[in-house]
Coordinates of C-alpha atoms in Angstrom, one line a residue:
M1482 CA -37.0 58.0 3.1
N1483 CA -37.0 61.5 1.8
E1484 CA -39.0 61.5 -1.5
P1485 CA -41.9 63.6 -2.6
S1486 CA -45.5 62.5 -2.1
M1487 CA -47.1 60.0 -4.4
S1488 CA -48.7 61.6 -7.4
G1489 CA -49.3 59.2 -10.3
S1490 CA -46.5 57.2 -11.9
G1491 CA -44.1 60.1 -12.1
P1492 CA -44.2 62.2 -9.0
A1493 CA -43.3 65.9 -9.5
V1494 CA -40.2 67.0 -7.6
P1495 CA -40.6 70.1 -5.4
R1496 CA -38.8 73.2 -6.6
G1497 CA -36.1 73.0 -4.0
L1498 CA -35.1 69.5 -5.0
A1499 CA -35.3 70.4 -8.7
E1500 CA -32.7 73.1 -8.1
R1501 CA -30.5 70.7 -6.2
A1502 CA -30.7 68.3 -9.1
R1503 CA -29.4 71.0 -11.4
E1504 CA -26.6 71.8 -9.0
I1505 CA -25.6 68.2 -8.8
S1506 CA -25.7 67.8 -12.6
D1507 CA -23.5 70.9 -12.9
G1508 CA -21.0 69.6 -10.4
R1509 CA -21.8 72.4 -8.0
L1510 CA -23.1 70.1 -5.3
T1511 CA -22.0 66.7 -3.9
P1512 CA -24.8 64.3 -3.0
A1513 CA -25.3 63.4 0.7
V1514 CA -24.1 60.0 1.8
P1515 CA -27.0 57.7 2.5
R1516 CA -27.4 56.4 6.1
D1517 CA -28.3 52.8 6.7
A1518 CA -31.9 52.3 7.9
A1519 CA -34.4 49.4 8.3
T1520 CA -38.2 49.2 7.9
V1521 CA -40.6 46.5 8.8
I1522 CA -43.8 45.8 6.9
L1523 CA -45.8 44.4 9.8
L1524 CA -48.7 42.2 8.5
R1525 CA -51.7 40.3 9.7
E1526 CA -54.5 38.4 8.0
A1527 CA -57.6 40.4 7.6
G1528 CA -60.6 39.6 9.8
A1529 CA -63.6 37.5 8.9
E1530 CA -65.3 40.5 7.3
A1531 CA -62.8 40.5 4.5
E1532 CA -63.9 39.4 1.1
A1533 CA -61.0 37.0 0.8
A1534 CA -59.8 35.0 3.8
A1535 CA -56.2 35.3 2.5
E1536 CA -56.2 39.1 2.3
V1537 CA -53.7 40.8 4.5
E1538 CA -53.4 44.2 6.3
A1539 CA -50.3 46.2 6.9
F1540 CA -49.7 48.3 10.0
M1541 CA -49.0 51.9 9.0
L1542 CA -48.1 54.9 11.1
R1543 CA -49.2 58.5 10.3
R1544 CA -46.3 60.8 10.8
T1545 CA -47.0 64.0 12.9
A1546 CA -47.8 67.2 11.0
E1547 CA -45.0 69.1 12.8
L1548 CA -42.2 67.0 11.3
E1549 CA -39.9 68.6 8.7
F1550 CA -39.6 65.4 6.7
A1551 CA -42.8 63.8 5.2
P1552 CA -45.3 65.4 7.6
G1553 CA -48.6 63.5 7.7
A1554 CA -47.3 60.6 5.5
Y1555 CA -48.4 57.0 6.1
V1556 CA -45.3 54.9 6.6
F1557 CA -44.2 51.5 7.9
P1558 CA -42.4 51.3 11.3
G1559 CA -38.6 51.9 10.8
G1560 CA -35.7 54.2 11.2
S1561 CA -31.9 54.6 11.1
V1562 CA -29.4 52.0 12.2
D1563 CA -27.8 52.8 15.5
A1564 CA -24.1 52.0 16.2
R1565 CA -25.3 49.7 19.1
D1566 CA -27.5 47.7 16.7
A1567 CA -24.3 45.9 15.5
D1568 CA -23.5 44.5 19.0
P1569 CA -22.3 40.9 18.5
G1570 CA -23.5 40.1 22.0
V1571 CA -27.2 40.3 21.1
G1572 CA -29.2 37.1 21.7
W1573 CA -30.1 35.5 18.3
A1574 CA -32.3 32.6 17.1
G1575 CA -33.0 32.0 13.5
P1576 CA -31.0 32.7 10.3
A1577 CA -27.5 33.9 11.2
P1578 CA -26.0 37.3 10.2
A1579 CA -24.1 35.5 7.4
D1580 CA -27.5 34.1 6.1
F1581 CA -29.0 37.6 6.0
A1582 CA -25.8 38.9 4.5
A1583 CA -26.2 36.6 1.5
L1584 CA -29.8 37.9 0.9
L1585 CA -29.1 41.5 1.7
D1586 CA -25.9 41.5 -0.3
V1587 CA -23.9 43.1 2.5
P1588 CA -21.1 41.9 5.0
P1589 CA -22.4 39.9 8.0
D1590 CA -21.7 42.7 10.5
R1591 CA -23.7 45.2 8.5
A1592 CA -26.5 42.6 8.2
R1593 CA -26.5 42.1 12.0
G1594 CA -27.0 45.9 12.4
L1595 CA -29.8 46.0 9.9
V1596 CA -31.7 43.1 11.4
C1597 CA -31.3 44.5 15.0
A1598 CA -32.4 47.9 13.8
A1599 CA -35.5 46.4 12.2
V1600 CA -36.5 44.7 15.4
R1601 CA -35.7 47.7 17.6
E1602 CA -37.4 50.3 15.4
T1603 CA -40.5 48.1 15.2
F1604 CA -40.7 47.8 18.9
E1605 CA -40.1 51.5 19.5
E1606 CA -42.7 52.6 16.9
S1607 CA -45.4 50.0 17.1
G1608 CA -44.8 48.2 20.5
V1609 CA -44.4 44.9 18.7
L1610 CA -41.3 42.9 19.7
L1611 CA -40.0 40.2 17.4
A1612 CA -38.3 38.2 20.1
G1613 CA -38.9 35.4 22.6
P1614 CA -37.4 33.4 25.5
S1615 CA -36.3 30.7 23.1
Q1616 CA -36.1 29.7 19.4
D1617 CA -39.5 28.1 19.8
E1618 CA -41.3 30.8 21.8
L1619 CA -42.4 34.4 21.3
V1620 CA -43.2 37.3 23.5
R1621 CA -47.0 37.0 24.0
D1622 CA -47.7 40.4 25.5
S1623 CA -45.4 43.2 24.6
T1624 CA -47.3 45.8 26.6
A1625 CA -45.6 44.4 29.7
L1626 CA -42.4 45.8 28.2
A1627 CA -43.7 49.4 28.1
A1628 CA -40.8 50.7 30.3
D1629 CA -38.3 49.1 27.9
R1630 CA -40.0 50.6 24.9
H1631 CA -39.7 54.0 26.6
A1632 CA -36.0 53.5 27.4
L1633 CA -35.3 52.7 23.8
L1634 CA -37.2 55.7 22.5
A1635 CA -35.3 57.9 24.9
G1636 CA -32.0 56.3 23.9
S1637 CA -31.0 55.4 27.4
T1638 CA -30.6 51.7 26.6
S1639 CA -29.9 49.3 23.7
L1640 CA -31.8 46.4 22.2
T1641 CA -29.1 44.0 23.4
E1642 CA -29.5 45.3 27.0
V1643 CA -33.3 45.0 26.9
L1644 CA -33.2 41.5 25.6
A1645 CA -30.6 40.4 28.1
R1646 CA -32.4 41.9 31.0
R1647 CA -35.7 40.2 30.0
G1648 CA -34.1 36.8 29.1
L1649 CA -35.1 37.2 25.4
I1650 CA -33.5 36.5 22.1
L1651 CA -34.1 37.9 18.6
R1652 CA -36.4 35.7 16.5
T1653 CA -34.8 36.5 13.1
D1654 CA -36.8 33.7 11.5
L1655 CA -39.7 36.1 11.6
L1656 CA -38.1 38.6 9.2
T1657 CA -38.4 38.2 5.4
P1658 CA -36.1 40.5 3.4
W1659 CA -38.3 42.3 0.9
A1660 CA -36.7 45.3 -0.8
R1661 CA -34.0 48.0 -0.6
W1662 CA -34.6 51.6 -1.5
I1663 CA -31.9 54.4 -1.6
T1664 CA -33.1 58.0 -1.4
P1665 CA -32.5 60.0 -4.6
E1666 CA -29.2 61.9 -4.8
V1667 CA -31.1 65.2 -4.9
S1668 CA -32.4 64.8 -1.3
P1669 CA -30.5 66.7 1.4
R1670 CA -31.2 63.8 3.8
R1671 CA -30.6 60.3 2.3
F1672 CA -31.2 56.8 3.6
D1673 CA -30.2 53.3 2.4
T1674 CA -33.2 51.5 3.6
W1675 CA -33.9 47.7 3.7
F1676 CA -37.5 46.6 3.9
F1677 CA -38.4 43.4 5.8
A1678 CA -41.8 41.7 6.1
A1679 CA -43.0 40.1 9.3
A1680 CA -46.3 38.8 10.7
L1681 CA -47.8 40.2 13.9
P1682 CA -46.9 37.8 16.7
P1683 CA -49.9 36.1 18.4
G1684 CA -51.1 38.1 21.5
Q1685 CA -49.3 41.3 20.6
T1686 CA -50.9 44.6 19.7
A1687 CA -49.5 47.3 17.4
T1688 CA -49.9 50.8 18.6
A1689 CA -48.2 54.1 17.9
A1690 CA -46.3 55.5 20.8
P1691 CA -48.4 58.3 22.3
E1692 CA -46.9 61.7 23.1
G1693 CA -45.3 61.7 26.5
F1694 CA -45.1 57.9 26.4
G1695 CA -44.0 56.5 29.7
G1696 CA -44.6 59.8 31.5
H1697 CA -41.8 61.6 29.6
A1698 CA -41.6 63.7 26.5
D1699 CA -40.3 61.0 24.1
P1700 CA -39.3 62.0 20.6
V1701 CA -42.4 60.4 19.0
E1702 CA -42.7 60.9 15.3
S1703 CA -46.1 59.3 14.6
E1704 CA -49.4 60.5 15.9
S1705 CA -51.5 57.4 15.1
G1706 CA -51.4 53.8 13.7
S1707 CA -53.8 51.8 11.7
W1708 CA -54.2 48.5 9.9
L1709 CA -54.8 49.0 6.2
R1710 CA -55.3 46.6 3.3
P1711 CA -52.6 47.4 0.7
A1712 CA -55.1 48.0 -2.1
A1713 CA -57.2 50.2 0.1
A1714 CA -54.2 52.3 1.1
L1715 CA -53.3 52.8 -2.5
E1716 CA -56.8 53.8 -3.4
A1717 CA -56.9 56.3 -0.5
A1718 CA -53.7 57.8 -1.7
R1719 CA -55.0 58.2 -5.3
A1720 CA -58.1 59.9 -3.9
G1721 CA -55.9 62.3 -1.9
R1722 CA -57.2 61.0 1.5
I1723 CA -53.7 59.9 2.7
T1724 CA -50.1 60.6 1.6
L1725 CA -47.7 57.9 0.6
L1726 CA -44.0 58.2 -0.2
P1727 CA -43.1 56.4 -3.5
P1728 CA -41.3 53.4 -2.0
T1729 CA -44.2 52.8 0.4
A1730 CA -46.7 53.0 -2.5
V1731 CA -44.6 50.6 -4.6
T1732 CA -44.3 48.2 -1.7
L1733 CA -48.1 48.3 -1.1
G1734 CA -48.6 47.5 -4.7
E1735 CA -46.3 44.5 -4.5
L1736 CA -48.1 43.2 -1.4
A1737 CA -51.5 43.7 -3.1
G1738 CA -50.3 41.4 -5.8
Q1739 CA -49.5 38.5 -3.5
P1740 CA -51.9 35.6 -2.9
G1741 CA -51.6 35.8 0.9
L1742 CA -49.5 36.1 4.0
A1743 CA -47.7 32.8 3.6
A1744 CA -46.6 33.7 0.1
I1745 CA -45.2 37.1 1.3
L1746 CA -43.3 35.6 4.3
G1747 CA -42.1 32.6 2.2
R1748 CA -40.3 34.8 -0.4
R1749 CA -36.5 34.3 -0.5
Q1750 CA -34.4 36.3 -3.0
V1751 CA -31.3 38.4 -3.0
I1752 CA -32.3 42.0 -2.5
T1753 CA -31.0 44.5 -5.0
P1754 CA -31.1 48.3 -4.4
R1755 CA -33.6 50.6 -6.1
L1756 CA -32.4 54.2 -6.6
P1757 CA -35.0 56.6 -7.9
T1758 CA -33.6 59.2 -10.2
V1759 CA -34.7 62.7 -11.1
V1760 CA -35.5 63.3 -14.8
V1761 CA -36.8 66.2 -16.9
E1762 CA -40.0 65.5 -18.9
D1763 CA -41.8 68.1 -20.9
G1764 CA -40.1 70.9 -18.9
Q1765 CA -41.1 69.3 -15.6
V1766 CA -38.7 67.7 -13.1
R1767 CA -40.0 64.3 -12.1
L1768 CA -39.0 61.3 -10.1
H1769 CA -38.4 58.1 -12.0
L1770 CA -39.0 55.0 -10.0
P1771 CA -37.0 51.9 -11.1
Q1772 CA -39.0 49.0 -12.5
A1773 CA -38.3 45.3 -12.2
G1774 CA -35.0 44.4 -13.8
E1775 CA -33.4 47.8 -13.3
E1776 CA -33.1 47.9 -9.6
R1777 CA -29.3 48.1 -9.1
P1778 CA -27.9 51.6 -9.5

């Protein structure tokens, strides 16, 4: 999502976006149409060294410094929905598209695309595949699917094709809808992003795709990946050691307030959109983040 970096409770808007806000307010500019996207908050229980056994860690990617959008920011794996993500022929085990549609507040075909995009993007960006040979089994070693990960990154295949070739089906029961964030109207690039939470499957390892992954120059957007406790990530952002986009920071705060992994994955609620808005305060243009109870734009 294309928001400014985290800076307290009211992040200042860069000068370029402030000018766009004025142009939109004056009717001189029409806001861009948001593109559907999906993000997965990949979680695991912290190791034995943790102070609390129930504490969790989230896998976060550090975006490359060369990117135009959010260079160097720490983000969850995710990206835009591809037209092929809505393929009705994809193998599926778990809650049906209609079930997700009820929670995501969208039509079933759109829900299918969002769920498939969440699984595909997680595999592309972290190497973790939320799938298995049956509704009771999971992929135990996703590194064996390195060639498929490369093909997806290169855009030469689809998730449906990968799963069919490997005799796998989506394990949609592993995904917990968490939030929906819409990029502010002032942004030139906008996304309508659904956040899902999922536990790291046993035996799988999360890694950022290295440059030249698979022997080719893949369009890799992240230079490294690391497991961070939500509270620690927020503290690092406050200290200026890492950069977080506002929706990421809000999500980490929500995770830090949960009693453990089971509570996070067991949450079931209808997801309502959160649309940050640009406001003028004391002569400064700042981003207002919606609070609980004012999510729907």
